[in-house]
Tab-separated table of C-alpha atoms in Angstrom:
chain	number	residue	atom	x	y	z
A	201	MET	CA	118.973	301.778	-178.281
A	202	LYS	CA	119.878	298.972	-175.860
A	203	ASN	CA	123.409	300.166	-175.442
A	204	LYS	CA	122.323	303.822	-174.800
A	205	VAL	CA	119.942	302.467	-171.920
A	206	ALA	CA	122.618	300.060	-170.440
A	207	ARG	CA	125.213	303.124	-170.294
A	208	ALA	CA	122.396	305.271	-168.496
A	209	MET	CA	121.844	302.733	-166.010
A	210	ILE	CA	125.616	302.281	-165.484
A	211	ILE	CA	126.063	306.090	-164.996
A	212	GLY	CA	122.883	306.277	-162.614
A	213	ALA	CA	124.201	303.650	-160.438
A	214	GLY	CA	127.610	305.321	-160.344
A	215	ALA	CA	126.064	308.693	-159.543
A	216	CYS	CA	123.994	306.917	-156.610
A	217	GLY	CA	127.379	305.917	-155.062
A	218	GLY	CA	127.415	305.692	-151.286
A	219	LEU	CA	123.678	306.915	-151.055
A	220	CYS	CA	122.385	303.935	-152.584
A	221	ALA	CA	124.572	301.782	-150.508
A	222	ALA	CA	123.266	302.963	-147.356
A	223	GLN	CA	120.503	300.826	-145.939
A	224	SER	CA	118.131	302.030	-143.090
A	225	ASN	CA	115.981	299.680	-140.942
A	226	VAL	CA	113.175	300.915	-138.726
A	227	ALA	CA	111.352	298.604	-136.468
A	228	MET	CA	108.127	299.287	-134.135
A	229	TYR	CA	107.961	297.299	-131.012
A	230	GLY	CA	106.031	297.542	-127.617
A	231	ILE	CA	104.546	295.840	-124.480
A	232	ALA	CA	101.020	295.686	-123.154
A	233	ASP	CA	101.103	295.053	-119.550
A	234	LEU	CA	97.880	295.003	-117.194
A	235	GLY	CA	97.098	293.462	-114.139
A	236	VAL	CA	95.278	293.699	-110.777
A	237	VAL	CA	96.918	295.409	-107.742
A	238	SER	CA	95.964	295.083	-104.125
A	239	GLU	CA	97.638	297.592	-101.839
A	240	SER	CA	97.388	297.862	-98.031
A	241	GLY	CA	99.237	299.418	-94.925
A	242	GLY	CA	98.674	303.126	-96.188
A	243	PRO	CA	96.879	305.960	-94.625
A	244	GLY	CA	93.858	305.718	-96.691
A	245	GLY	CA	93.370	302.009	-96.346
A	246	ARG	CA	93.347	299.119	-98.952
A	247	VAL	CA	93.265	299.926	-102.418
A	248	LEU	CA	92.134	297.535	-105.206
A	249	LYS	CA	92.914	298.632	-108.899
A	250	LEU	CA	93.548	297.538	-112.568
A	251	THR	CA	97.173	298.712	-113.207
A	252	SER	CA	99.275	299.222	-116.498
A	253	GLY	CA	102.866	298.310	-116.257
A	254	ILE	CA	103.299	296.108	-113.473
A	255	ALA	CA	106.025	293.924	-114.719
A	256	ASN	CA	107.245	296.285	-117.459
A	257	GLY	CA	105.931	299.609	-118.356
A	258	SER	CA	103.439	299.573	-121.328
A	259	ARG	CA	104.862	301.160	-124.374
A	260	LEU	CA	104.992	301.712	-128.022
A	261	GLY	CA	108.441	302.664	-129.497
A	262	PHE	CA	110.241	302.901	-132.839
A	263	LYS	CA	113.958	302.417	-133.265
A	264	GLY	CA	115.963	302.107	-136.384
A	265	SER	CA	119.616	302.218	-137.829
A	266	GLU	CA	121.361	303.145	-141.132
A	267	ASP	CA	124.503	301.774	-142.272
A	268	LEU	CA	126.546	304.914	-143.251
A	269	GLY	CA	129.507	302.842	-144.527
A	270	GLY	CA	133.087	302.633	-143.122
A	271	GLY	CA	131.931	300.722	-139.944
A	272	MET	CA	129.699	303.598	-139.053
A	273	THR	CA	125.765	303.424	-138.101
A	274	ALA	CA	123.437	306.071	-137.265
A	275	ILE	CA	120.775	304.836	-134.779
A	276	PHE	CA	117.642	306.399	-133.229
A	277	THR	CA	114.919	305.296	-130.484
A	278	MET	CA	111.512	306.953	-129.721
A	279	ASP	CA	109.980	305.266	-126.872
A	280	ALA	CA	106.480	306.342	-125.678
A	281	GLY	CA	105.234	305.033	-122.203
A	282	ILE	CA	101.395	304.295	-122.349
A	283	LEU	CA	99.027	303.894	-119.365
A	284	ALA	CA	97.041	301.005	-121.165
A	285	ASP	CA	94.248	300.945	-118.390
A	286	THR	CA	93.238	304.518	-119.509
A	287	GLY	CA	95.041	305.127	-122.815
A	288	ALA	CA	97.028	308.030	-121.291
A	289	SER	CA	100.704	308.856	-121.726
A	290	ALA	CA	102.970	307.907	-118.885
A	291	GLN	CA	105.951	309.912	-117.571
A	292	GLY	CA	103.725	312.882	-116.710
A	293	GLY	CA	102.042	312.981	-120.022
A	294	LEU	CA	105.301	313.166	-122.218
A	295	LEU	CA	104.854	311.906	-125.889
A	296	PHE	CA	108.235	309.868	-125.662
A	297	GLY	CA	108.805	310.018	-122.020
A	298	ARG	CA	110.795	306.788	-121.736
A	299	GLN	CA	113.503	307.662	-124.293
A	300	ALA	CA	114.216	309.823	-127.266
A	301	PHE	CA	117.614	309.822	-128.503
A	302	VAL	CA	119.644	309.703	-131.743
A	303	GLY	CA	123.167	308.645	-132.233
A	304	LEU	CA	126.155	307.052	-134.006
A	305	ALA	CA	127.886	303.629	-133.269
A	306	GLY	CA	131.030	302.297	-134.728
A	307	ALA	CA	134.326	300.597	-133.810
A	308	ALA	CA	135.283	303.395	-131.223
A	309	GLY	CA	131.884	303.025	-129.554
A	310	THR	CA	128.459	304.622	-129.253
A	311	LEU	CA	127.644	308.010	-128.900
A	312	ARG	CA	123.814	309.185	-128.081
A	313	LEU	CA	122.200	312.378	-127.517
A	314	GLY	CA	118.583	312.925	-126.291
A	315	ARG	CA	116.413	311.822	-123.144
A	316	GLN	CA	117.957	308.681	-121.589
A	317	TYR	CA	118.091	306.132	-118.847
A	318	THR	CA	120.659	306.954	-116.050
A	319	PHE	CA	123.464	304.375	-115.343
A	320	ILE	CA	121.941	303.742	-111.920
A	321	ASP	CA	118.642	302.833	-113.547
A	322	SER	CA	120.055	300.480	-116.034
A	323	SER	CA	122.237	299.019	-113.428
A	324	LEU	CA	119.326	298.253	-111.042
A	325	GLY	CA	117.464	296.597	-114.066
A	326	ALA	CA	120.244	294.360	-114.988
A	327	LEU	CA	120.796	293.439	-111.037
A	328	ASP	CA	117.283	293.294	-109.815
A	329	PRO	CA	115.538	289.625	-109.872
A	330	PHE	CA	112.404	291.545	-110.693
A	331	TYR	CA	113.964	293.707	-113.213
A	332	LEU	CA	112.496	296.955	-111.540
A	333	GLY	CA	108.934	295.377	-111.987
A	334	PHE	CA	106.369	293.843	-109.825
A	335	ALA	CA	105.727	294.448	-106.312
A	336	GLY	CA	109.147	293.233	-105.354
A	337	ARG	CA	111.164	295.714	-107.267
A	338	MET	CA	114.266	296.643	-105.322
A	339	SER	CA	113.972	300.220	-106.017
A	340	ASN	CA	111.019	300.425	-103.411
A	341	VAL	CA	113.749	301.039	-100.576
A	342	PHE	CA	116.950	300.386	-102.644
A	343	THR	CA	118.534	303.941	-103.663
A	344	ALA	CA	114.770	304.988	-103.349
A	345	GLY	CA	114.055	308.414	-105.233
A	346	TYR	CA	117.237	307.950	-107.629
A	347	ILE	CA	116.847	309.838	-110.826
A	348	SER	CA	115.897	307.212	-113.448
A	349	ARG	CA	115.998	309.308	-116.811
A	350	VAL	CA	117.855	312.487	-117.750
A	351	ASP	CA	116.873	314.945	-120.512
A	352	ASN	CA	119.496	316.904	-122.658
A	353	SER	CA	122.004	314.214	-122.113
A	354	ILE	CA	124.990	312.956	-124.133
A	355	THR	CA	126.251	309.312	-123.356
A	356	TYR	CA	129.253	307.320	-124.659
A	357	SER	CA	129.487	303.732	-124.539
A	358	SER	CA	132.940	302.144	-125.103
A	359	PRO	CA	133.461	298.706	-127.249
A	360	VAL	CA	133.511	295.527	-125.175
A	361	ARG	CA	137.145	294.581	-124.942
A	362	GLY	CA	137.824	291.008	-122.899
A	363	GLY	CA	134.270	291.643	-121.403
A	364	LEU	CA	134.911	294.845	-120.079
A	365	SER	CA	133.068	298.169	-121.231
A	366	GLY	CA	132.807	301.585	-119.959
A	367	GLU	CA	130.181	304.495	-120.166
A	368	LEU	CA	130.042	308.259	-119.509
A	369	ALA	CA	127.100	310.603	-119.290
A	370	TYR	CA	126.610	314.317	-119.005
A	371	GLY	CA	123.183	316.048	-119.004
A	372	PHE	CA	122.948	319.827	-119.518
A	373	GLY	CA	121.019	321.690	-116.767
A	374	GLU	CA	120.337	324.528	-119.365
A	375	VAL	CA	119.900	327.273	-116.501
A	376	PRO	CA	120.806	330.627	-117.618
A	377	GLY	CA	123.812	332.072	-116.006
A	378	ASP	CA	124.652	328.579	-114.079
A	379	ALA	CA	126.016	325.975	-116.083
A	380	SER	CA	126.189	323.699	-112.962
A	381	ALA	CA	122.341	323.951	-111.936
A	382	ARG	CA	120.446	320.739	-112.702
A	383	ARG	CA	123.547	319.250	-114.352
A	384	TYR	CA	123.950	315.455	-114.323
A	385	MET	CA	127.164	313.580	-114.612
A	386	GLY	CA	127.486	309.602	-114.602
A	387	ALA	CA	129.948	306.928	-115.016
A	388	ALA	CA	129.568	303.082	-115.209
A	389	ALA	CA	131.785	300.077	-115.866
A	390	THR	CA	130.580	296.521	-116.703
A	391	TYR	CA	132.231	293.204	-116.781
A	392	ALA	CA	130.200	290.264	-118.565
A	393	SER	CA	131.837	286.976	-119.215
A	394	GLY	CA	130.162	283.565	-119.094
A	395	PRO	CA	127.884	283.385	-116.042
A	396	LEU	CA	129.375	286.305	-114.284
A	397	TYR	CA	128.029	289.891	-114.764
A	398	VAL	CA	129.586	292.872	-112.748
A	399	ARG	CA	128.287	296.375	-112.707
A	400	LEU	CA	129.594	299.844	-110.993
A	401	ALA	CA	127.523	302.853	-111.561
A	402	HIS	CA	127.749	306.418	-110.178
A	403	GLN	CA	125.997	309.479	-110.867
A	404	ASP	CA	125.960	312.941	-109.361
A	405	ALA	CA	123.005	315.387	-110.338
A	406	ASN	CA	122.548	318.971	-109.012
A	407	THR	CA	119.345	320.958	-107.842
A	408	LEU	CA	116.973	317.782	-108.102
A	409	SER	CA	113.314	317.545	-107.384
A	410	SER	CA	112.085	313.997	-106.858
A	411	ALA	CA	110.091	311.959	-104.461
A	412	LEU	CA	113.043	311.804	-101.911
A	413	LEU	CA	115.783	313.579	-103.130
A	414	THR	CA	116.513	317.236	-103.337
A	415	GLY	CA	119.514	319.532	-103.895
A	416	ARG	CA	122.624	317.543	-105.023
A	417	ALA	CA	122.186	313.734	-105.146
A	418	ARG	CA	125.002	311.128	-105.508
A	419	ASN	CA	124.424	307.376	-105.906
A	420	THR	CA	126.802	304.568	-106.407
A	421	VAL	CA	125.835	301.037	-106.948
A	422	LEU	CA	127.859	297.880	-107.214
A	423	GLY	CA	126.466	294.532	-107.877
A	424	ALA	CA	126.785	290.992	-109.570
A	425	THR	CA	124.783	288.240	-111.015
A	426	TRP	CA	125.998	284.558	-111.349
A	427	ASP	CA	123.993	282.046	-113.568
A	428	PHE	CA	124.528	278.639	-112.106
A	429	GLY	CA	121.891	277.149	-114.694
A	430	VAL	CA	119.590	275.943	-112.110
A	431	LEU	CA	119.460	279.217	-110.164
A	432	LYS	CA	120.740	282.851	-111.036
A	433	ALA	CA	122.109	284.430	-107.847
A	434	HIS	CA	121.693	288.407	-107.521
A	435	GLY	CA	123.669	290.799	-105.179
A	436	ALA	CA	123.997	294.580	-104.919
A	437	VAL	CA	125.167	297.222	-102.470
A	438	ALA	CA	124.489	300.952	-102.957
A	439	VAL	CA	125.514	304.362	-101.145
A	440	SER	CA	123.130	307.306	-101.587
A	441	LYS	CA	123.458	310.932	-100.231
A	442	SER	CA	121.275	314.067	-101.236
A	443	THR	CA	121.632	317.484	-99.574
A	444	ALA	CA	119.244	320.551	-99.812
A	445	GLY	CA	121.523	323.432	-98.679
A	446	ALA	CA	123.482	322.629	-95.556
A	447	ALA	CA	121.012	319.805	-94.276
A	448	THR	CA	121.609	316.080	-95.309
A	449	THR	CA	118.267	314.941	-96.305
A	450	VAL	CA	119.236	311.426	-97.540
A	451	ASP	CA	122.489	309.347	-96.227
A	452	SER	CA	121.951	305.807	-96.604
A	453	ALA	CA	123.604	302.414	-97.434
A	454	ASP	CA	121.610	299.633	-99.341
A	455	LEU	CA	121.870	296.093	-99.759
A	456	MET	CA	119.987	293.521	-101.875
A	457	LEU	CA	120.384	289.827	-102.137
A	458	GLY	CA	117.958	287.782	-104.586
A	459	ALA	CA	117.534	284.616	-106.775
A	460	THR	CA	115.907	283.789	-110.050
A	461	VAL	CA	114.964	279.946	-110.432
A	462	PRO	CA	113.912	278.931	-113.976
A	463	VAL	CA	111.938	275.568	-114.343
A	464	GLY	CA	110.845	275.273	-117.881
A	465	PRO	CA	108.152	277.797	-118.599
A	466	HIS	CA	108.088	278.722	-115.039
A	467	ARG	CA	110.376	281.362	-113.135
A	468	ILE	CA	110.476	282.195	-109.565
A	469	LEU	CA	111.907	285.416	-108.216
A	470	PHE	CA	112.962	286.406	-104.937
A	471	SER	CA	114.685	289.167	-103.130
A	472	TYR	CA	115.553	290.709	-99.657
A	473	VAL	CA	116.415	294.484	-99.674
A	474	ARG	CA	117.704	296.340	-96.821
A	475	ARG	CA	118.115	300.253	-96.281
A	476	ASP	CA	120.268	301.456	-93.505
A	477	ASP	CA	119.563	305.010	-92.881
A	478	ARG	CA	122.508	306.694	-91.522
A	479	ARG	CA	120.851	310.048	-90.483
A	480	ALA	CA	119.999	310.682	-86.761
A	481	ALA	CA	116.380	309.666	-87.669
A	482	ASN	CA	117.665	306.210	-88.458
A	483	GLY	CA	114.554	305.436	-90.606
A	484	ASP	CA	115.532	301.802	-91.715
A	485	ALA	CA	113.348	299.832	-93.810
A	486	SER	CA	113.447	296.054	-95.258
A	487	GLN	CA	111.686	294.476	-97.819
A	488	LEU	CA	110.836	290.808	-98.693
A	489	GLY	CA	109.585	290.065	-102.203
A	490	ILE	CA	108.589	286.960	-104.213
A	491	GLY	CA	107.131	286.519	-107.847
A	492	TYR	CA	106.139	284.032	-110.152
A	493	THR	CA	105.995	284.247	-113.907
A	494	TYR	CA	104.600	281.435	-116.583
A	495	ALA	CA	105.473	281.836	-120.060
A	496	LEU	CA	102.462	280.873	-122.173
A	497	SER	CA	104.563	281.626	-125.457
A	498	LYS	CA	107.771	283.695	-126.422
A	499	ARG	CA	105.971	286.948	-125.998
A	500	SER	CA	103.016	286.145	-123.415
A	501	THR	CA	103.563	285.871	-119.805
A	502	LEU	CA	101.388	285.343	-116.801
A	503	TYR	CA	102.731	286.678	-113.492
A	504	ALA	CA	101.961	286.920	-109.721
A	505	ALA	CA	103.909	288.828	-107.147
A	506	TYR	CA	104.044	289.872	-103.557
A	507	ALA	CA	105.951	292.213	-101.465
A	508	HIS	CA	106.068	293.499	-97.780
A	509	ILE	CA	108.113	296.403	-96.334
A	510	ASP	CA	109.115	296.706	-92.507
A	511	ASN	CA	109.362	300.465	-91.958
A	512	ARG	CA	111.024	301.673	-88.848
A	513	ASN	CA	111.324	304.950	-86.863
A	514	GLY	CA	108.926	306.656	-88.994
A	515	ALA	CA	110.178	305.448	-92.371
A	516	ALA	CA	107.440	305.439	-94.823
A	517	TYR	CA	108.528	303.466	-97.966
A	518	VAL	CA	105.694	301.892	-100.088
A	519	VAL	CA	105.599	299.023	-102.420
A	520	GLY	CA	105.276	299.969	-106.003
A	521	ASN	CA	105.728	298.300	-109.409
A	522	ALA	CA	107.231	299.163	-112.926
A	523	THR	CA	104.796	302.231	-113.266
A	524	ASP	CA	102.955	302.719	-110.144
A	525	ASN	CA	104.554	304.283	-106.836
A	526	GLY	CA	102.258	302.500	-104.733
A	527	THR	CA	100.172	303.534	-101.568
A	528	GLY	CA	101.096	301.074	-98.703
A	529	ASN	CA	103.803	298.902	-97.275
A	530	GLN	CA	102.379	295.749	-98.729
A	531	ALA	CA	101.032	294.862	-102.253
A	532	TRP	CA	99.890	291.960	-104.412
A	533	ASN	CA	100.067	291.763	-108.161
A	534	LEU	CA	98.168	289.433	-110.888
A	535	GLY	CA	98.602	290.205	-114.361
A	536	LEU	CA	99.491	289.496	-117.936
A	537	ARG	CA	102.281	290.992	-120.150
A	538	HIS	CA	102.447	290.816	-123.944
A	539	THR	CA	105.412	291.955	-125.984
A	540	PHE	CA	105.414	292.617	-129.823
């Protein structure tokens, strides 16, 4: 009887084969970020409010992977933006508005399909001392109005070789009879070795509708960071153009210089951003931002930040943060971020 049971177990294990060998892992993660924001300089006067997602957008997400064998892994991410001050969904009410994709990763690279960040957005996040959050985020004036996420997209990320890697993206417009309408294309290259990080990204999108860009929009960003240990230097330049028919609505060159200074659990953030409007209107703008964070633990951080924008010749750029676009040209932040 014992021999029969043993033979049955061996046969069952053999029948299971590769299916039993595959291992899947699913993790839940999130950020709860809330603070007080004071905005001034807008047409409605001073605004004082409790805001969700000042440093980083509050979120609840799920990500996972499954080992398919042969060096291949299936991956997925479902990332929901949350307005923690009201409990509503961010990104216009989308359930998984931050990201929603599935993909395959292997020795030849990674392929992802779904709603994903654009390469311009991921580049600014890596280059900005404020990580596209707080009042001092560079995107208040740097490539302002760029497209941050693309639906119906396919992206490919190459393996890293000698510190170099590349990425390609295509977003389907899904407009009947016109394959180019609402189409998105992007490319990026990264070099990361030791203290040096360099990033070049470009995107070209058709028939857009955003805060500042309409028609066809093209954005190119080149930037770098160098970590000296006692100080991390940040720098970036960008060229942005968008058109609506024959009229150019955006034509600008942007510059960002910044620094991050870590001192134990303390961190000081600083940046200067300059937008050179190349249109006849010459609506230039410059922003100064300063921030401070204090790590209470590995997961909880207190922060404060301030930024002011100097608008010229009718420019109307406002100071926002990771979630809120803002109402005036000056803002203060004070808040708490907890990650899990």
